[in-house]
Coordinates of C-alpha atoms in Angstrom, one line a residue:
Chain C
E19 CA 10.8 30.4 22.1
D20 CA 10.4 28.2 18.8
K21 CA 13.3 28.7 16.6
V22 CA 14.7 27.2 13.3
V23 CA 18.5 27.8 12.6
Q24 CA 20.1 27.1 9.3
S25 CA 23.7 26.8 8.3
P26 CA 25.5 27.9 6.2
L27 CA 23.7 31.1 5.5
S28 CA 25.3 31.3 2.0
L29 CA 27.2 28.9 0.1
V30 CA 29.0 29.2 -3.3
V31 CA 30.1 25.8 -5.1
H32 CA 30.7 25.0 -8.5
E33 CA 28.6 22.5 -10.9
G34 CA 29.2 18.9 -10.4
D35 CA 29.8 19.6 -6.4
T36 CA 27.9 17.9 -3.8
V37 CA 26.1 20.2 -1.0
T38 CA 24.9 19.5 2.3
L39 CA 22.5 22.2 4.0
N40 CA 21.8 21.9 7.7
C41 CA 18.7 22.7 9.9
S42 CA 18.4 22.6 13.6
Y43 CA 15.3 23.2 15.4
E44 CA 13.7 23.7 18.7
V45 CA 10.0 23.7 18.6
T46 CA 7.4 23.0 21.0
N47 CA 5.1 20.1 20.0
F48 CA 7.2 19.2 16.8
R49 CA 5.2 17.5 14.1
S50 CA 7.3 17.6 11.1
L51 CA 10.2 19.5 9.2
L52 CA 9.7 20.7 5.4
W53 CA 12.2 21.9 3.1
Y54 CA 11.3 24.5 0.5
K55 CA 13.3 26.1 -2.6
Q56 CA 12.8 29.7 -3.2
E57 CA 13.9 31.0 -6.6
K58 CA 12.4 34.3 -7.6
K59 CA 9.1 34.1 -6.0
A60 CA 7.2 31.6 -3.9
P61 CA 8.8 28.8 -2.0
T62 CA 8.3 25.4 -3.9
F63 CA 7.8 22.3 -1.7
L64 CA 10.5 19.9 -1.8
F65 CA 10.3 17.4 1.3
M66 CA 8.2 16.9 4.2
L67 CA 9.8 14.8 6.9
T68 CA 8.1 13.1 9.9
S69 CA 10.0 10.0 11.0
S70 CA 13.7 10.1 12.3
G71 CA 16.3 8.1 9.9
I72 CA 14.0 7.6 7.0
E73 CA 15.6 9.3 3.8
K74 CA 13.5 11.0 1.2
K75 CA 14.8 11.3 -2.5
S76 CA 13.6 13.3 -5.5
G77 CA 16.3 13.2 -8.4
R78 CA 19.5 14.5 -7.1
L79 CA 17.9 15.7 -3.9
S80 CA 17.6 14.0 -0.7
S81 CA 16.7 14.9 3.0
I82 CA 16.7 13.2 6.3
L83 CA 15.5 13.9 9.8
D84 CA 17.1 13.2 13.2
K85 CA 14.3 13.6 15.7
K86 CA 16.6 12.7 18.8
E87 CA 19.3 15.5 17.7
L88 CA 16.7 17.6 16.7
F89 CA 18.2 18.5 13.0
S90 CA 17.5 17.8 9.3
I91 CA 19.9 17.6 6.4
L92 CA 19.2 18.6 2.7
N93 CA 21.8 16.9 0.2
I94 CA 22.2 18.1 -3.5
T95 CA 24.4 15.8 -5.5
A96 CA 25.9 16.9 -8.8
T97 CA 24.9 20.3 -8.6
Q98 CA 23.5 22.4 -11.5
T99 CA 23.3 26.1 -11.8
G100 CA 19.3 25.4 -11.7
D101 CA 20.0 24.6 -8.3
S102 CA 20.9 28.2 -7.3
A103 CA 18.1 29.4 -5.0
I104 CA 17.4 30.0 -1.3
Y105 CA 16.6 26.9 0.6
L106 CA 14.0 27.4 3.4
C107 CA 13.8 24.9 6.3
A108 CA 10.3 25.2 8.2
A109 CA 9.3 23.3 11.4
Q110 CA 5.7 22.3 11.7
N111 CA 3.9 22.4 14.9
Y112 CA 0.5 21.5 16.5
G113 CA -0.4 25.0 16.5
G114 CA 1.3 27.9 18.9
S115 CA 2.0 31.5 18.4
Q116 CA 3.4 31.3 14.6
G117 CA 0.7 29.2 13.5
N118 CA 1.6 26.2 11.3
L119 CA 5.0 26.8 10.1
I120 CA 8.2 28.2 11.6
F121 CA 10.8 29.3 9.0
G122 CA 14.5 29.4 9.5
K123 CA 16.3 32.3 7.7
G124 CA 17.5 30.4 4.5
T125 CA 20.6 29.1 3.0
K126 CA 21.6 31.0 -0.3
L127 CA 23.1 28.4 -2.6
S128 CA 24.8 29.8 -5.7
V129 CA 26.0 27.1 -8.0
K130 CA 28.7 28.6 -10.6
P131 CA 29.2 27.1 -14.0
Chain L
D20 CA -4.6 20.4 -9.0
T21 CA -2.0 21.3 -6.5
E22 CA -2.1 25.2 -7.3
V23 CA -2.6 28.0 -5.1
T24 CA -3.5 31.2 -7.4
Q25 CA -2.7 34.8 -6.2
T26 CA -3.8 37.9 -8.2
P27 CA -2.4 40.3 -8.9
K28 CA 1.1 39.2 -9.5
H29 CA 2.2 43.0 -9.2
L30 CA 0.8 45.9 -7.5
V31 CA 1.8 49.4 -6.9
M32 CA -0.4 51.6 -4.9
G33 CA -0.2 55.0 -3.1
M34 CA -0.5 55.5 0.5
T35 CA -4.1 56.4 0.1
N36 CA -5.5 53.8 -2.1
K37 CA -7.4 50.9 -1.1
K38 CA -6.7 47.7 -2.9
S39 CA -7.1 43.7 -2.3
L40 CA -5.1 40.9 -2.8
K41 CA -6.8 37.6 -3.8
C42 CA -6.0 34.1 -3.3
E43 CA -7.8 30.6 -4.3
Q44 CA -7.0 27.2 -3.9
H45 CA -9.4 24.3 -5.0
M46 CA -7.7 21.5 -3.1
G47 CA -10.2 21.3 -0.4
H48 CA -7.8 22.6 1.8
R49 CA -9.4 24.1 4.9
A50 CA -6.3 26.3 6.4
M51 CA -5.2 29.2 4.6
Y52 CA -2.5 31.7 5.6
W53 CA -1.1 34.9 4.4
Y54 CA 2.5 35.7 4.8
K55 CA 4.9 38.8 4.2
Q56 CA 8.3 38.4 2.9
K57 CA 10.5 41.1 2.8
A58 CA 13.9 40.8 0.9
K59 CA 16.5 38.2 1.8
K60 CA 14.2 37.3 4.8
P61 CA 12.2 34.1 5.5
P62 CA 8.4 34.5 5.1
E63 CA 6.6 36.0 8.1
L64 CA 3.4 34.7 9.2
M65 CA 0.5 37.1 9.3
F66 CA -2.7 35.4 9.5
V67 CA -4.1 32.0 9.6
Y68 CA -7.9 30.9 8.8
S69 CA -9.1 27.5 9.7
Y70 CA -12.5 26.5 8.3
E71 CA -13.1 30.1 7.3
K72 CA -12.6 31.4 10.8
L73 CA -9.7 33.6 11.8
S74 CA -7.3 31.5 13.8
I75 CA -4.4 33.4 14.2
N76 CA -3.5 37.3 13.9
E77 CA 0.0 37.8 14.5
S78 CA -0.3 41.3 15.7
V79 CA -0.8 42.8 12.1
P80 CA -1.6 46.4 11.9
S81 CA -5.1 47.1 11.3
R82 CA -4.4 48.5 7.6
F83 CA -4.2 44.9 6.6
S84 CA -7.6 43.4 6.7
P85 CA -8.1 39.5 5.7
E86 CA -11.3 38.2 4.9
C87 CA -12.0 34.6 3.9
P88 CA -15.3 34.4 2.0
N89 CA -15.5 30.7 1.4
S90 CA -13.3 27.7 1.7
S91 CA -11.4 28.5 -1.6
L92 CA -10.9 31.9 -1.2
L93 CA -8.8 34.1 0.8
N94 CA -8.4 38.0 0.5
L95 CA -6.1 40.4 2.1
H96 CA -7.6 44.2 2.1
L97 CA -5.2 46.7 2.2
H98 CA -5.8 50.5 3.2
A99 CA -3.7 53.3 4.0
L100 CA -0.3 51.2 3.7
Q101 CA 3.2 52.7 4.4
P102 CA 6.2 52.4 2.1
E103 CA 7.7 49.8 4.5
D104 CA 4.9 47.5 3.9
S105 CA 6.2 47.2 0.3
A106 CA 7.0 43.2 0.1
L107 CA 6.1 39.7 -1.4
Y108 CA 2.8 38.8 -0.1
L109 CA 2.4 35.0 -0.1
C110 CA -0.3 32.8 0.4
A111 CA -0.5 29.3 1.5
S112 CA -2.9 26.6 2.2
S113 CA -2.8 23.4 3.8
Q114 CA -5.5 20.5 4.6
G115 CA -5.7 21.6 8.1
L116 CA -4.1 22.6 11.1
R117 CA -4.1 19.1 12.6
G118 CA -2.2 16.2 11.1
N119 CA 0.9 15.9 9.0
T120 CA 0.2 17.7 5.8
E121 CA 2.5 20.3 3.8
A122 CA 1.8 23.7 2.8
F123 CA 1.5 24.9 -0.7
F124 CA 2.4 28.4 -1.6
G125 CA 1.0 30.7 -4.3
Q126 CA 3.5 32.5 -6.3
G127 CA 3.0 35.8 -4.2
T128 CA 2.1 39.4 -5.0
R129 CA 4.8 41.9 -5.4
L130 CA 3.5 44.9 -3.6
T131 CA 4.9 48.5 -4.0
V132 CA 3.6 51.2 -1.7
V133 CA 4.8 54.6 -3.0

């Protein structure tokens, strides 16, 4: 059965800290891995990773994929209270019973002032 | 325009009501999705449409009825819902079911069944 596992499930840090969120996957016909940030409503797209070892960056956020070890990490440096959210990892496959995206349970990040 | 628009934003309905959720995108995407998200849980796939045809139905009860009238619109018709159906309903779209393309989500409809 396809699955995506995120860790930790929740994390509390202080402003200025650096955090690393983990996502491992076991997905048949794996295509790509996506990270989303969810605050009050819809998930907002952050990154899509298809190739191993190539870091993607957007401001203080960066992410990388390891297709050999089947995991991805999301790094956030110099965290701010606005980074508080649930971070969802989703694996994208070429079809299958779950359609296009298989989500992990998310990591709830709380950044304290 | 990378926006997926959902209406209404909030909906309260009784168990005997009939209502519809609407989703619209103008990105030329040919795959559209409905997800249901309960509190503190990840989104769960309900339906997938590809080129306006129902591609996947994840064993969703018949009181949820999807409709894709054209390539830009996706509806979810609701009838005789139960209180446990209260959730955030998210629509998403992507270029298609093949190739490496990300999905874009709408802001969701917060549904409360009373």
